[in-house]
Tab-separated table of C-alpha atoms in Angstrom:
chain	number	residue	atom	x	y	z
A	26	MET	CA	-1.494	-35.011	14.526
A	27	ARG	CA	-2.347	-31.793	16.613
A	28	LEU	CA	-0.174	-28.053	16.254
A	29	LEU	CA	-0.038	-25.431	17.906
A	30	ASN	CA	0.130	-22.341	15.833
A	31	GLY	CA	0.858	-19.264	18.057
A	32	CYS	CA	-3.288	-18.775	19.516
A	33	ASN	CA	-4.314	-21.580	16.860
A	34	THR	CA	-4.894	-25.413	16.693
A	35	TYR	CA	-4.731	-27.273	13.991
A	36	THR	CA	-4.542	-31.207	12.730
A	37	LEU	CA	-2.816	-32.375	10.554
A	38	VAL	CA	-4.454	-35.631	8.327
A	39	PRO	CA	-3.381	-37.995	7.504
A	40	MET	CA	-1.182	-39.902	10.084
A	41	ARG	CA	1.876	-38.323	9.116
A	42	VAL	CA	4.453	-37.281	11.011
A	43	VAL	CA	5.802	-33.960	10.070
A	44	GLU	CA	8.727	-31.457	12.051
A	45	ILE	CA	7.632	-27.770	12.460
A	46	GLY	CA	10.239	-24.643	13.386
A	47	GLN	CA	9.236	-22.529	16.788
A	48	ASN	CA	8.536	-20.028	13.744
A	49	ASN	CA	4.297	-18.879	14.625
A	50	CYS	CA	4.160	-19.756	10.409
A	51	ASP	CA	6.178	-22.881	10.303
A	52	GLU	CA	3.518	-24.880	9.034
A	53	VAL	CA	2.112	-22.681	6.950
A	54	PRO	CA	3.954	-23.342	3.223
A	55	TYR	CA	5.596	-19.415	2.397
A	56	GLY	CA	8.468	-18.159	0.096
A	57	ASP	CA	8.857	-16.870	-3.168
A	58	ASP	CA	7.084	-19.849	-4.245
A	59	GLY	CA	4.664	-20.398	-2.371
A	60	GLY	CA	8.396	-21.617	-0.405
A	61	LYS	CA	9.323	-24.606	2.001
A	62	ARG	CA	8.916	-23.554	5.523
A	63	VAL	CA	7.780	-27.514	6.823
A	64	ASN	CA	10.632	-30.171	6.882
A	65	THR	CA	8.574	-33.159	5.023
A	66	ASP	CA	9.604	-36.448	2.771
A	67	ASN	CA	8.151	-36.263	-1.083
A	68	VAL	CA	5.279	-34.110	0.450
A	69	SER	CA	4.818	-31.929	-2.520
A	70	GLN	CA	2.811	-27.576	-1.563
A	71	SER	CA	-0.137	-28.210	-2.734
A	72	GLN	CA	-0.787	-31.389	-0.307
A	73	LEU	CA	0.156	-30.782	2.825
A	74	SER	CA	-1.838	-27.112	1.588
A	75	ASN	CA	-4.652	-29.828	1.860
A	76	GLU	CA	-3.374	-32.121	4.701
A	77	LEU	CA	-3.136	-29.481	7.064
A	78	LEU	CA	-6.669	-28.055	7.824
A	79	ASP	CA	-8.247	-26.313	11.225
A	80	ILE	CA	-9.659	-28.433	13.539
A	81	ASP	CA	-13.576	-26.699	14.307
A	82	ASP	CA	-13.660	-25.741	10.876
A	83	GLY	CA	-12.146	-28.562	8.313
A	84	ILE	CA	-10.738	-26.692	6.336
A	85	SER	CA	-7.505	-26.297	4.913
A	86	VAL	CA	-5.595	-23.522	5.995
A	87	GLU	CA	-4.498	-21.917	3.588
A	88	GLU	CA	-8.492	-21.620	2.964
A	89	LYS	CA	-8.529	-20.126	5.561
A	90	ARG	CA	-6.068	-17.540	6.290
A	91	PHE	CA	-5.831	-16.243	2.443
A	92	GLN	CA	-9.450	-15.452	1.091
A	93	LYS	CA	-10.530	-13.261	-1.613
A	94	GLU	CA	-13.176	-11.718	1.056
A	95	PRO	CA	-14.403	-8.544	-1.510
A	96	VAL	CA	-16.295	-6.692	0.618
A	97	LYS	CA	-13.609	-6.216	2.731
A	98	LEU	CA	-11.621	-5.199	-0.409
A	99	VAL	CA	-14.277	-2.294	-1.462
A	100	ILE	CA	-14.244	-0.926	1.806
A	101	ALA	CA	-10.886	-0.501	2.440
A	102	PHE	CA	-11.233	1.051	-1.136
A	103	LEU	CA	-14.689	3.276	-0.116
A	104	MET	CA	-11.630	4.198	2.916
A	105	LEU	CA	-8.897	5.595	0.301
A	106	VAL	CA	-11.446	7.335	-1.206
A	107	LEU	CA	-12.429	9.275	1.327
A	108	SER	CA	-9.232	9.833	2.704
A	109	ALA	CA	-8.499	10.995	-0.262
A	110	VAL	CA	-11.126	13.407	-0.812
A	111	ILE	CA	-10.374	14.432	3.005
A	112	ASN	CA	-7.052	15.643	1.150
A	113	LEU	CA	-7.961	17.794	-1.072
A	114	LEU	CA	-10.592	19.247	0.743
A	115	ALA	CA	-8.274	19.995	2.852
A	116	LEU	CA	-5.532	21.421	0.198
A	117	ALA	CA	-8.381	23.803	-1.422
A	118	TRP	CA	-9.135	25.523	2.093
A	119	ILE	CA	-5.648	25.982	3.131
A	120	HIS	CA	-5.045	27.124	-0.309
A	121	ASP	CA	-5.637	30.704	0.902
A	122	ARG	CA	-3.786	30.567	4.534
A	123	VAL	CA	-0.239	29.761	2.289
A	124	PRO	CA	2.380	32.755	4.130
A	125	ALA	CA	3.032	34.999	1.055
A	126	SER	CA	6.785	34.936	2.267
A	127	SER	CA	9.843	33.805	1.293
A	128	PRO	CA	11.230	30.352	0.858
A	129	LEU	CA	12.032	28.189	3.938
A	130	PRO	CA	15.674	27.386	3.354
A	131	ASP	CA	16.520	24.595	2.208
A	132	LEU	CA	19.928	22.018	1.516
A	133	PHE	CA	18.873	20.618	-1.118
A	134	PHE	CA	17.925	23.494	-2.516
A	135	ARG	CA	20.879	26.009	-1.993
A	136	ILE	CA	23.380	22.457	-3.540
A	137	PHE	CA	21.400	21.374	-6.790
A	138	PRO	CA	19.776	23.689	-8.894
A	139	HIS	CA	16.386	24.870	-9.248
A	140	PHE	CA	14.522	23.065	-12.357
A	141	PRO	CA	11.105	23.247	-12.407
A	142	ARG	CA	10.420	20.764	-15.151
A	143	ALA	CA	11.805	18.213	-13.474
A	144	LEU	CA	8.061	18.106	-11.871
A	145	ASP	CA	6.837	16.609	-14.356
A	146	PHE	CA	9.160	13.778	-14.796
A	147	SER	CA	8.904	13.044	-11.266
A	148	GLU	CA	4.867	12.477	-11.534
A	149	TYR	CA	5.782	10.742	-14.878
A	150	PHE	CA	7.834	8.457	-12.232
A	151	ILE	CA	4.739	8.237	-10.123
A	152	LEU	CA	2.359	6.614	-13.123
A	153	PHE	CA	5.245	3.832	-13.389
A	154	ASN	CA	5.615	3.014	-10.070
A	155	SER	CA	1.819	2.650	-9.844
A	156	LEU	CA	1.072	1.161	-12.821
A	157	ALA	CA	4.081	-1.723	-11.965
A	158	MET	CA	2.669	-2.271	-8.058
A	159	PHE	CA	-1.022	-2.539	-9.756
A	160	PHE	CA	0.260	-5.095	-12.186
A	161	LEU	CA	2.179	-6.903	-9.852
A	162	CYS	CA	-1.304	-7.002	-7.497
A	163	PHE	CA	-3.026	-7.837	-10.678
A	164	ILE	CA	-0.837	-11.643	-11.649
A	165	HIS	CA	-0.783	-12.134	-7.137
A	166	LYS	CA	-2.337	-15.372	-6.723
A	167	TYR	CA	-3.306	-13.381	-3.784
A	168	ARG	CA	-4.809	-10.089	-5.207
A	169	TRP	CA	-7.709	-9.414	-3.165
A	170	MET	CA	-5.840	-9.393	-0.154
A	171	VAL	CA	-3.034	-7.605	-1.486
A	172	LEU	CA	-4.812	-4.744	-2.809
A	173	ARG	CA	-6.705	-4.248	0.541
A	174	ARG	CA	-3.428	-3.963	2.329
A	175	VAL	CA	-2.373	-1.086	-0.374
A	176	PHE	CA	-5.948	0.716	-0.298
A	177	PHE	CA	-5.963	0.509	3.664
A	178	ILE	CA	-2.820	1.563	4.109
A	179	SER	CA	-2.532	4.461	1.484
A	180	SER	CA	-5.917	6.001	2.742
A	181	LEU	CA	-4.117	5.464	6.946
A	182	LEU	CA	-1.112	7.699	5.154
A	183	TYR	CA	-3.729	9.972	3.611
A	184	LEU	CA	-5.522	11.065	6.761
A	185	GLY	CA	-2.513	11.368	8.391
A	186	ARG	CA	-1.048	13.841	5.267
A	187	SER	CA	-4.671	15.259	5.933
A	188	VAL	CA	-4.157	16.381	9.714
A	189	CYS	CA	-0.551	17.869	8.756
A	190	LEU	CA	-2.088	20.202	6.205
A	191	LEU	CA	-4.200	20.898	8.196
A	192	VAL	CA	-2.485	22.119	11.141
A	193	THR	CA	1.125	23.556	9.243
A	194	GLN	CA	1.139	26.070	6.724
A	195	VAL	CA	4.868	26.639	5.104
A	196	PRO	CA	5.819	29.065	2.955
A	197	VAL	CA	5.459	28.021	-1.551
A	198	ALA	CA	8.796	26.609	-1.871
A	199	ASP	CA	8.516	26.754	-6.025
A	200	THR	CA	8.992	30.565	-7.111
A	201	THR	CA	7.796	30.035	-10.455
A	202	TYR	CA	5.013	28.641	-9.272
A	203	VAL	CA	1.863	30.194	-10.165
A	204	CYS	CA	-1.247	29.657	-7.618
A	205	SER	CA	-5.104	30.291	-8.401
A	206	PRO	CA	-5.372	33.754	-6.691
A	207	LYS	CA	-6.833	33.952	-2.941
A	208	LEU	CA	-9.963	34.921	-1.644
A	209	ASN	CA	-11.150	37.175	1.183
A	210	VAL	CA	-13.275	34.538	2.348
A	211	THR	CA	-12.970	30.831	1.955
A	212	THR	CA	-16.635	29.462	1.958
A	213	ILE	CA	-18.107	25.352	1.216
A	214	ALA	CA	-19.113	26.351	-1.319
A	215	VAL	CA	-15.604	26.832	-2.876
A	216	VAL	CA	-13.641	24.517	-0.569
A	217	PHE	CA	-16.184	22.173	-2.495
A	218	SER	CA	-14.901	23.592	-6.380
A	219	ARG	CA	-11.947	23.404	-5.801
A	220	ALA	CA	-11.862	19.891	-4.295
A	221	SER	CA	-13.258	18.725	-7.307
A	222	HIS	CA	-11.657	20.091	-9.477
A	223	LEU	CA	-9.275	17.956	-8.240
A	224	PHE	CA	-10.308	15.879	-7.484
A	225	PHE	CA	-10.571	14.020	-11.338
A	226	GLY	CA	-6.332	15.658	-11.997
A	227	VAL	CA	-5.460	12.628	-9.093
A	228	GLY	CA	-4.195	15.240	-7.512
A	229	LEU	CA	-1.455	15.623	-9.807
A	230	ASN	CA	0.248	18.727	-11.975
A	231	ILE	CA	0.433	17.146	-15.532
A	232	SER	CA	-3.587	16.463	-15.607
A	233	GLY	CA	-3.570	20.788	-16.070
A	234	ARG	CA	-6.031	21.377	-13.061
A	235	TYR	CA	-3.286	21.119	-9.956
A	236	THR	CA	-3.168	25.388	-9.139
A	237	LEU	CA	-3.364	25.605	-5.654
A	238	CYS	CA	-0.368	26.226	-3.403
A	239	GLY	CA	-0.052	25.142	0.122
A	240	ASP	CA	0.249	20.851	-0.332
A	241	TYR	CA	3.758	20.078	1.425
A	242	ILE	CA	3.710	18.400	5.008
A	243	TYR	CA	3.611	15.642	3.779
A	244	SER	CA	4.842	15.119	0.377
A	245	GLY	CA	2.544	12.764	-1.113
A	246	HIS	CA	4.173	12.558	-4.030
A	247	THR	CA	7.103	10.107	-2.310
A	248	VAL	CA	4.756	8.338	0.025
A	249	VAL	CA	3.706	6.923	-3.468
A	250	LEU	CA	6.580	6.622	-4.831
A	251	ILE	CA	7.689	4.350	-2.054
A	252	LEU	CA	4.431	2.536	-1.440
A	253	ALA	CA	4.952	1.285	-4.374
A	254	TYR	CA	8.608	0.140	-4.298
A	255	LEU	CA	7.798	-1.732	-1.239
A	256	VAL	CA	4.696	-3.943	-2.509
A	257	VAL	CA	6.822	-4.824	-5.302
A	258	LYS	CA	9.242	-6.086	-2.523
A	259	GLU	CA	6.968	-7.855	-0.385
A	260	TYR	CA	4.846	-9.618	-2.685
A	261	SER	CA	6.827	-10.684	-5.549
A	262	PRO	CA	9.765	-13.266	-5.390
A	263	THR	CA	12.847	-12.686	-5.045
A	264	ARG	CA	13.609	-13.601	-8.708
A	265	PHE	CA	11.872	-10.288	-9.757
A	266	TRP	CA	15.117	-9.289	-8.590
A	267	ILE	CA	15.792	-6.878	-11.639
A	268	PHE	CA	11.473	-5.089	-10.443
A	269	HIS	CA	12.715	-4.445	-7.620
A	270	TRP	CA	15.594	-2.455	-9.053
A	271	ILE	CA	14.115	-0.827	-11.114
A	272	THR	CA	11.310	0.236	-8.886
A	273	TRP	CA	14.082	1.317	-6.218
A	274	LEU	CA	15.326	3.667	-8.806
A	275	VAL	CA	12.429	5.385	-10.482
A	276	SER	CA	11.714	6.000	-7.065
A	277	LEU	CA	14.472	7.287	-5.917
A	278	ALA	CA	14.597	9.028	-9.196
A	279	GLY	CA	10.806	10.855	-8.728
A	280	ILE	CA	12.001	12.259	-5.591
A	281	PHE	CA	15.550	14.061	-6.903
A	282	CYS	CA	13.484	15.330	-9.234
A	283	LEU	CA	10.526	16.351	-7.346
A	284	LEU	CA	13.246	17.935	-4.789
A	285	ILE	CA	14.907	20.123	-7.915
A	286	SER	CA	12.126	21.210	-9.291
A	287	HIS	CA	11.312	22.802	-5.308
A	288	GLY	CA	7.753	20.951	-6.081
A	289	HIS	CA	8.663	19.806	-1.950
A	290	TYR	CA	11.226	20.751	0.539
A	291	SER	CA	13.522	17.884	1.707
A	292	VAL	CA	11.032	17.751	5.132
A	293	ASP	CA	8.697	16.980	3.370
A	294	VAL	CA	10.270	14.336	1.625
A	295	VAL	CA	11.971	12.563	4.922
A	296	ILE	CA	8.785	12.564	6.993
A	297	ALA	CA	6.995	11.644	4.114
A	298	TYR	CA	9.329	8.490	3.897
A	299	PHE	CA	9.463	7.432	7.743
A	300	ILE	CA	5.363	7.918	8.119
A	301	THR	CA	5.605	5.693	5.025
A	302	THR	CA	7.735	2.418	5.584
A	303	ARG	CA	6.644	2.655	9.235
A	304	THR	CA	3.718	2.227	8.535
A	305	PHE	CA	3.991	-0.084	5.923
A	306	TRP	CA	6.307	-2.102	8.115
A	307	LEU	CA	4.295	-2.326	11.735
A	308	TYR	CA	0.894	-3.230	9.540
A	309	HIS	CA	2.030	-6.109	7.820
A	310	THR	CA	4.477	-6.898	11.688
A	311	LEU	CA	0.551	-7.088	12.455
A	312	ALA	CA	-0.783	-8.498	9.859
A	313	ASP	CA	1.671	-11.802	10.707
A	314	SER	CA	1.062	-12.083	13.824
A	315	VAL	CA	-1.735	-14.367	14.727
A	316	CYS	CA	-1.459	-13.135	18.861
A	317	PHE	CA	-0.964	-9.481	18.111
A	318	LYS	CA	-4.825	-9.237	16.976
A	319	GLU	CA	-6.236	-11.494	19.463
A	320	TYR	CA	-4.719	-10.341	22.408
A	321	PRO	CA	-4.649	-6.555	22.048
A	322	GLN	CA	-3.629	-6.344	25.878
A	323	HIS	CA	-0.618	-7.282	25.460
A	324	ASN	CA	0.084	-5.319	22.077
A	325	ARG	CA	0.663	-1.670	22.866
A	326	PHE	CA	0.182	-1.402	18.901
A	327	SER	CA	-3.540	-1.550	19.463
A	328	ARG	CA	-3.737	1.360	21.112
A	329	ALA	CA	-3.842	2.777	17.461
A	330	TRP	CA	-6.960	4.375	16.368
A	331	TRP	CA	-6.727	1.808	13.551
A	332	PHE	CA	-6.704	-1.168	15.575
A	333	MET	CA	-10.205	-2.294	14.965
A	334	LEU	CA	-10.759	-1.446	12.160
A	335	PHE	CA	-6.709	-3.973	10.954
A	336	GLN	CA	-8.465	-6.557	13.003
A	337	TYR	CA	-11.606	-6.791	10.718
A	338	MET	CA	-9.387	-7.225	7.282
A	339	GLU	CA	-7.039	-9.101	9.380
A	340	SER	CA	-9.352	-11.305	11.167
A	341	ASN	CA	-8.202	-14.751	8.950
A	342	ALA	CA	-4.637	-13.359	8.450
A	343	GLY	CA	-2.032	-15.223	10.480
A	344	CYS	CA	0.931	-15.467	8.289
A	345	PRO	CA	2.766	-13.448	5.183
A	346	ILE	CA	1.491	-13.423	1.988
A	347	PRO	CA	2.701	-16.151	0.038
A	348	LYS	CA	5.065	-14.889	-2.682
A	349	ILE	CA	3.402	-16.518	-5.771
A	350	ILE	CA	2.560	-15.806	-8.415
A	351	GLU	CA	-0.406	-16.856	-11.001
A	352	TRP	CA	-1.647	-15.149	-13.615
A	353	PRO	CA	-5.068	-14.523	-13.474
A	354	LEU	CA	-6.683	-14.947	-16.922
A	355	SER	CA	-5.673	-18.185	-18.334
A	356	TRP	CA	-6.896	-20.286	-21.081
A	357	LYS	CA	-8.428	-22.624	-18.831
A	358	ARG	CA	-10.027	-20.086	-16.471
A	359	CYS	CA	-11.051	-18.487	-18.999
A	360	LYS	CA	-13.398	-21.931	-20.522
A	361	LYS	CA	-14.650	-22.613	-16.695
A	362	ILE	CA	-16.308	-19.009	-16.835
A	363	LEU	CA	-17.070	-18.800	-20.895
A	364	ASN	CA	-18.368	-22.785	-20.368
A	365	LEU	CA	-17.166	-23.225	-24.085
A	366	PRO	CA	-17.408	-26.916	-25.913
A	367	THR	CA	-13.829	-28.845	-25.665
A	368	ARG	CA	-13.873	-28.363	-29.268
A	369	TYR	CA	-12.291	-23.545	-28.559
A	370	MET	CA	-9.816	-25.110	-27.010
A	371	TYR	CA	-7.528	-26.528	-30.033
């Protein structure tokens, strides 16, 4: 039996009638635990995954779409490192160009009192959400794909942030913050020295290495807080609703602490929110559709500068990644890897 999935043709073996809906991905298991968008009688998810084959390759659709592809993961990670370095170089260069004037008018600053120490709390919230996000990636069945997407989207966000830092500098928002002395001439050696100093502090104030000013539009703190929540919400089952609420509340608290500390202007947070959410949603909309990748001439989003990289990264995807939790270090798996004798099982 031949099935048409958007732009690809598949076949079912052995002969068994399966009712297929109209959505592109209806024949692929999806949902909180692999889910069931397929209407079958007494057919388990594993049986269905094994029976749904690509007629060209003869392998299961699930196996083809959700491959590990470690090379792509490494490339995405290197892209993130490169974008982070560019971001730090931009900050090191603009430090001497920050206007020495009073802070800009800000509605949030007028309403709420100034509490400088709240910046540290905000960064602890960032660490919490980041750890929660990476823990989810660790226990997700398709952890390689999820991590690859996190790295790739983060690299896009930080590259965009670097451009914003370079084109517009605004006065320091926190009048109590002590910036490093400015230099009359900013040499390449000085820029690289500053950037390397910041790199090992991961760009956080609590590291004690963050003394440069001008790091405003748009907020990197907000990017990390919101991205972590979006990843947790996207890739964890709905039964993890407490986990979702915790990361959402932590994100909200982190942004609030960031603003009352005057670590960022309100506009920095607003811009970061819109750019982060829209980039995340756009990427996943494109990744979940086969036709958006195979027929770019009908896709206006294909005009994005990163679209060719996206095509490479998501060449095998075409449906949402199932929200399946799978502990990677089970005893059976460790035994198989280490080739332990059977007696060690007891």
